[in-house]
XYZ file of C-alpha atoms in Angstrom:
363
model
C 2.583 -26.850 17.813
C 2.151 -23.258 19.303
C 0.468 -20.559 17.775
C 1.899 -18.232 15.354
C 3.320 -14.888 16.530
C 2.492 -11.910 14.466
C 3.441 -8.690 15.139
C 1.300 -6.068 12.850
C 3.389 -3.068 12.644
C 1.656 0.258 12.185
C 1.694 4.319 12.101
C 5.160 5.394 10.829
C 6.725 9.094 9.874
C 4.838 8.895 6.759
C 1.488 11.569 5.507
C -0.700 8.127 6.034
C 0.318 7.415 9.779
C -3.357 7.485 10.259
C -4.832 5.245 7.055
C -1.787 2.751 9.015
C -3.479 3.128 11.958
C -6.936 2.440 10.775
C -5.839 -0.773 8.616
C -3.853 -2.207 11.699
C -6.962 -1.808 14.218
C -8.828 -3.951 11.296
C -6.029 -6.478 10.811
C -5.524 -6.964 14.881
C -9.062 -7.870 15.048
C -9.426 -10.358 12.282
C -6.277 -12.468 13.328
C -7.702 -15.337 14.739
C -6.093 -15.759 18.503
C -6.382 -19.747 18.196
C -3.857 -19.947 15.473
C -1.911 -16.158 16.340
C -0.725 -14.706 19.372
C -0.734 -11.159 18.288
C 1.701 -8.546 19.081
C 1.541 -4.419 18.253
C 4.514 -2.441 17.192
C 3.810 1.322 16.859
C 6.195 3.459 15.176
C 5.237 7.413 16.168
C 5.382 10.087 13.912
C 8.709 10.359 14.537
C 10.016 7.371 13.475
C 10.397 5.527 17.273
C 8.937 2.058 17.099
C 7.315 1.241 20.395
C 4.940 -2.226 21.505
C 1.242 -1.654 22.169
C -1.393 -3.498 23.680
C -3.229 -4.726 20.781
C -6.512 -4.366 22.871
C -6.549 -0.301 22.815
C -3.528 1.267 20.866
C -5.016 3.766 19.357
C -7.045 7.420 20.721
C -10.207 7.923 18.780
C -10.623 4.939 17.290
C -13.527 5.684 15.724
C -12.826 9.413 13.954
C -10.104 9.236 10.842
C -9.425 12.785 11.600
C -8.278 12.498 15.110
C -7.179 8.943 15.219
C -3.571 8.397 16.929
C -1.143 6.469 18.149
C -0.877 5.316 21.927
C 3.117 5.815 22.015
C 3.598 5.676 25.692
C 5.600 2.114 25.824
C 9.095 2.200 25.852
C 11.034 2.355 22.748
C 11.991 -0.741 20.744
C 15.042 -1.452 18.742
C 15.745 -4.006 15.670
C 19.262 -6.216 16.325
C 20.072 -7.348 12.848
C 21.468 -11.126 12.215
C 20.250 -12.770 14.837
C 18.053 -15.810 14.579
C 15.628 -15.176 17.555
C 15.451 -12.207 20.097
C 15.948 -9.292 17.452
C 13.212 -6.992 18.988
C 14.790 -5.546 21.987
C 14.264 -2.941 24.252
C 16.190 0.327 23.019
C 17.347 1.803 26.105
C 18.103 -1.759 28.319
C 19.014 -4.078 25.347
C 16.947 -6.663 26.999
C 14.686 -8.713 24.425
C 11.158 -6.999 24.302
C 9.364 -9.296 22.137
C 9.873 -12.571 20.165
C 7.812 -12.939 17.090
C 7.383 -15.259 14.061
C 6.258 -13.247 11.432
C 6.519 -9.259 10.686
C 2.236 -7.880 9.264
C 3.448 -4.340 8.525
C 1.215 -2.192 7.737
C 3.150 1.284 7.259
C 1.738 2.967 4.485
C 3.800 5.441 2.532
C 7.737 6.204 2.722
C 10.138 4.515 5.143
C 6.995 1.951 5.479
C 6.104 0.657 1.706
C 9.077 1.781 0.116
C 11.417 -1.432 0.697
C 13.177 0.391 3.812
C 11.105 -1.876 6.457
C 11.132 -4.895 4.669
C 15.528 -4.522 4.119
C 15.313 -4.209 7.655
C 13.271 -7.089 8.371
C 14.858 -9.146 6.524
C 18.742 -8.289 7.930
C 16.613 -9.261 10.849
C 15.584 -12.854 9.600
C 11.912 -11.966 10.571
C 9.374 -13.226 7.967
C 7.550 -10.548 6.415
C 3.924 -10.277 5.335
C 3.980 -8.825 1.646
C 6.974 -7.986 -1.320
C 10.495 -7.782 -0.171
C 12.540 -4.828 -0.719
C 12.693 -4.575 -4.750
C 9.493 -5.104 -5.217
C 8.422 -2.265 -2.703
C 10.433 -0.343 -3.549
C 9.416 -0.218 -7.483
C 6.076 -0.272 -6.652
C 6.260 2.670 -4.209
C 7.991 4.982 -6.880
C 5.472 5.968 -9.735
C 8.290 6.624 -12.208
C 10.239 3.906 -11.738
C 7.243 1.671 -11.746
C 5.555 3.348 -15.010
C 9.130 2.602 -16.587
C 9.043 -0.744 -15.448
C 5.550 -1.444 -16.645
C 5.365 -0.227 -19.817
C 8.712 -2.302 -20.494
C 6.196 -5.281 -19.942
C 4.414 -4.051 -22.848
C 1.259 -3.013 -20.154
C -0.393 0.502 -21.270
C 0.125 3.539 -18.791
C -0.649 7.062 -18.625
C 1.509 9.192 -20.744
C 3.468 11.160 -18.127
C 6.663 13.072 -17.117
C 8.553 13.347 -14.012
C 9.888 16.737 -12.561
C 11.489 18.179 -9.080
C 12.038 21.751 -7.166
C 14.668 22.828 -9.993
C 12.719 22.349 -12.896
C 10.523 24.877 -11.445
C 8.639 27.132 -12.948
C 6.827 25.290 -15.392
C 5.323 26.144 -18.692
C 1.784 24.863 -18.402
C 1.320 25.291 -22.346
C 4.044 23.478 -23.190
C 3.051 20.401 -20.957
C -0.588 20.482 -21.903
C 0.257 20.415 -25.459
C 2.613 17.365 -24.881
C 0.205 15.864 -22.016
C -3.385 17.067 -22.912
C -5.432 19.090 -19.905
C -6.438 18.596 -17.207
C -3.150 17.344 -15.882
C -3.231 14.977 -12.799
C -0.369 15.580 -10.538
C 1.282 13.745 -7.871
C 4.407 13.021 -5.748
C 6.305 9.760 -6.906
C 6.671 8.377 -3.374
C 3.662 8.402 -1.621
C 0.107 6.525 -1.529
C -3.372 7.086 -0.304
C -4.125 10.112 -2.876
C -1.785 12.273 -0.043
C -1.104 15.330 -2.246
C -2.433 14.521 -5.705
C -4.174 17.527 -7.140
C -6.021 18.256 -10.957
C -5.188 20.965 -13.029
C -6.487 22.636 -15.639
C -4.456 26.174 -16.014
C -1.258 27.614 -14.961
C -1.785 28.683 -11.253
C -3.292 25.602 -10.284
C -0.452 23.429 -11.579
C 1.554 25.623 -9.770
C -0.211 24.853 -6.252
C -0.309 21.307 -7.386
C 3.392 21.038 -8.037
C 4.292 22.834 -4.852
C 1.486 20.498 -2.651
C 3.468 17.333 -3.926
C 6.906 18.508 -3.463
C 5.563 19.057 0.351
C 5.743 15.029 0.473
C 8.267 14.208 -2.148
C 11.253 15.495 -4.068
C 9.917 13.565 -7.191
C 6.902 14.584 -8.823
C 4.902 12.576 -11.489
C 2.777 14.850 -14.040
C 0.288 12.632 -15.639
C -2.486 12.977 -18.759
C -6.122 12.193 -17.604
C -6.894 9.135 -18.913
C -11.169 8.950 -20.150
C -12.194 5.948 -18.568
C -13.787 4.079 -15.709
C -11.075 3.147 -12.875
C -11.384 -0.306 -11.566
C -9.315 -2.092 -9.096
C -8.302 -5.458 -8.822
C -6.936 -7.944 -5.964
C -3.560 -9.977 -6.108
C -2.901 -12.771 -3.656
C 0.256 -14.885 -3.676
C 3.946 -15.718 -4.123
C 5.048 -17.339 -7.376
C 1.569 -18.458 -8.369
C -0.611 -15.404 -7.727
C -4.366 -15.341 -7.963
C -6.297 -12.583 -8.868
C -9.098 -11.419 -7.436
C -13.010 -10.137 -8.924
C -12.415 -6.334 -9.873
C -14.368 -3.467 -8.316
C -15.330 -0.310 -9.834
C -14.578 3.258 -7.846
C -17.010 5.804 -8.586
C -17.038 9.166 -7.545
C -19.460 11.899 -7.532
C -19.562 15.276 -9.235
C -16.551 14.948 -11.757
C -14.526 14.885 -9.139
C -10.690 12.348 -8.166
C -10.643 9.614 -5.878
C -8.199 11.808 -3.355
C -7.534 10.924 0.448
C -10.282 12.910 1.937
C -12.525 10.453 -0.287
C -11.102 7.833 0.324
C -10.830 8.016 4.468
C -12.396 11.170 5.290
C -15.744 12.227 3.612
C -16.224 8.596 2.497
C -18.304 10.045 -0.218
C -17.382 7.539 -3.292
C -18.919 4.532 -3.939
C -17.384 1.374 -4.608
C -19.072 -1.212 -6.658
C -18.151 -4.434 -5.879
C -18.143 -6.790 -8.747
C -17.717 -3.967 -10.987
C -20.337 -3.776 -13.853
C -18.464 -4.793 -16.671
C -18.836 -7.581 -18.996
C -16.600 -10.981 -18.435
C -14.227 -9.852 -21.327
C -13.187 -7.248 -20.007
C -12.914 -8.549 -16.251
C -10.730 -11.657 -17.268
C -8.770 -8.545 -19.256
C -8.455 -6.160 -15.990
C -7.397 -9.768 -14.195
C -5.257 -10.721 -16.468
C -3.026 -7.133 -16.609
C -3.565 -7.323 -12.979
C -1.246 -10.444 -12.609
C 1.398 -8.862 -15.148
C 1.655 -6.151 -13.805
C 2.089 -8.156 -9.875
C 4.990 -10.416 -11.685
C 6.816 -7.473 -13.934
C 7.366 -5.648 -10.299
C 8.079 -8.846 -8.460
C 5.431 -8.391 -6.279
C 4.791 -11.155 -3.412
C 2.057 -11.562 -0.703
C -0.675 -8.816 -1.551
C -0.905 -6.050 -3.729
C -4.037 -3.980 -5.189
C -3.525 -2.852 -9.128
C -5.377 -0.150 -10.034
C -6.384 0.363 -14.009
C -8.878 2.099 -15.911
C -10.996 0.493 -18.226
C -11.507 3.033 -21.331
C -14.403 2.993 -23.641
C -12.943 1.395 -26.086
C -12.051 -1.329 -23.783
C -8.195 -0.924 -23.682
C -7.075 -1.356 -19.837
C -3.988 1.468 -18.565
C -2.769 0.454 -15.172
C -2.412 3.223 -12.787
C -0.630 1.927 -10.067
C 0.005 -0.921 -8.003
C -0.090 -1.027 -3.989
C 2.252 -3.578 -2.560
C 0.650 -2.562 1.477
C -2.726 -1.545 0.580
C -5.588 -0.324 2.594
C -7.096 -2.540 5.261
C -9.932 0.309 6.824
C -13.501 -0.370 6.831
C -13.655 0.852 3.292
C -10.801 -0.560 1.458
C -10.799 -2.237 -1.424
C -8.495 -5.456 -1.354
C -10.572 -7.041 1.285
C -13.569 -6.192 0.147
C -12.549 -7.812 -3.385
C -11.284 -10.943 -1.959
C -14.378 -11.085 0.203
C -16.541 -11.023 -2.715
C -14.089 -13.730 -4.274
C -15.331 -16.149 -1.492
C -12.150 -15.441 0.860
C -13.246 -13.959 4.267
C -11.174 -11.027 6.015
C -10.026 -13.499 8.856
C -9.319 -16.354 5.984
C -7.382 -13.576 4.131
C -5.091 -12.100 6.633
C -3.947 -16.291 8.376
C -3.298 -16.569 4.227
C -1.247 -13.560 4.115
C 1.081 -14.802 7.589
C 1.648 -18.529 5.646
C 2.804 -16.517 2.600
C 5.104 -14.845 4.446
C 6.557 -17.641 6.038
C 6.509 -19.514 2.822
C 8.294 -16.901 0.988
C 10.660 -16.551 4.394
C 11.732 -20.142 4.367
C 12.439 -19.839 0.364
C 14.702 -17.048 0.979
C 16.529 -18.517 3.795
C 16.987 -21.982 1.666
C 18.702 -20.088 -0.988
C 23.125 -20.360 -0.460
C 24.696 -17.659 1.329
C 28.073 -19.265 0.097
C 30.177 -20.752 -2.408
């Protein structure tokens, strides 16, 4: 039997083309060449998928700042239906690669939102992760919140406004929401253009920084409590991982440059909490994975208040895989190794794959 081919997709027209690009340098590596024979497809900043040596496809590897995509390979196209040869070359037509399974790794919209994964699957390519619904819920705060707190899971009070609702009255929103207010754009991941504010003029900035990225923005109360983050691994019988604590310095929000710039947070990894309340953040965890339809991988993200109630604040259906990141550090610490983790994430894909594509297409 040959070996598996992968291609890890990466980059994409999205504010976190270079958190992609990071994860997919991390994910190339760990793939273990006996069992995978491991493909590259960059998508540039403007939206052109291209293949990449996996060996060097990236400039400044090293520096999350200046890190970008080698886009120098011709461009690729997707031909929808067929059962082999869908990756072809976009000017010639001529097949350009033949893979097995679909790692995607495109953080934000057009990459997390369910777009790639449709498109994938009109191509019949397994797919590492959730399929389109479940992206796309995920990806949209509202939607998700809505969707959650159906389940009967706590959230973070919160209300949703775009570009007309503009201007805002701060008093009116603080005495409905409390102060600070936390303020974000619905679509997007990575902290990109989530600001905290405390008076008018800076929810003002805050609302015009997130309508940069999104036409949807989510105004949410601060919720008093520690935020912890837990692991989910699976299809229809997800595990959950140990949780992990993020703590950051000074008062201050876990936002990108945190996260992937100033690396200045800590993350505790198991999180100091008793085993009550970590069998409590696990358990929410795995609700929350199943009331979004999640599949493959996705990191929920709660705080834990003092008085021990747990609010979910989001879930990730493509988290982070950079040197920092929190799902494989939590599965790590749950006794499965990054090169362990990523061959589990290819079989769930082709599990999943193989239970789509048994399902009738006809009466």
């Amino acid at each position: 039997m040959g070996r598996t081919r992968v291609a890890v997709i990466c980059g994409g027209a999205s504010a976190e083309h270079e958190v992609s690009l990071q994860s997919a340098r991390n994910i190339v590596a760990a793939l273990d060449r006996e069992r995978f024979e491991v493909f590259v497809i960059g998508i540039d900043k403007a939206g052109v998928w291209h293949a990449a040596d996996p060996a060097d496809f990236v400039y400044h590897p090293d520096d999350p700042k200046r890190i970008a995509l080698k886009a120098d390979a011709a461009a690729l196209a997707i031909v929808p239906g067929r059962e082999s040869g869908q990756i072809v070359n976009a000017d010639s037509g001529e097949i350009a690669l033949e893979i097995d399974v679909a790692f995607p790794i495109v953080h934000g919209p057009t990459g997390e939102d369910g777009t790639l994964q449709g498109l994938l699957r009109a191509a019949n390519i397994a797919c590492v992760g959730a399929g389109v619904l479940g992206s796309a819920a995920a990806m949209d705060k509202d939607i998700a919140k809505r969707l959650l707190r159906d389940a009967g899971l706590a959230i973070a009070p919160f209300e949703v406004v775009t570009a007309a609702d503009r201007p805002l009255d701060h008093a009116a929103l603080t005495a409905r929401l409390g102060s600070p207010l936390f303020v974000k754009p619905a679509n997007l991941g990575s902290s990109v253009g989530v600001s905290r504010a405390t008076n008018a003029g800076e929810l003002a900035a805050a609302i015009d920084l997130a309508l940069r990225f999104d036409h949807k923005v989510l105004i949410e109360s601060a919720v008093t409590g520690r935020e912890i983050e837990c692991a989910v691994l699976g299809n229809s019988e997800p595990q959950a991982s140990t949780v992990g604590e993020v703590v950051v310095a000074d008062g201050g929000f876990y936002a990108y440059d945190t996260k992937y710039v100033n690396d200045t947070a800590q993350v505790v990894i198991p999180a100091e909490l008793d085993a009550d309340s970590i069998e409590a953040v696990r358990r929410v965890a795995l609700a929350a994975y199943r009331a979004l339809d999640c599949r493959g991988l996705a990191r929920v993200d709660v705080f834990v208040t003092p008085e021990g109630h747990v609010v979910v604040n989001e879930i990730n259906t493509l988290p982070g895989f950079t040197r920092i990141s929190m799902y494989p550090k939590l599965w790590a610490e749950s006794g499965i190794a990054y090169p362990a983790l990523v061959a589990r994430l290819v079989d769930l894909a082709r599990e999943q794959h193989a239970a789509d594509r048994a399902l009738a297409t006809s009466m």
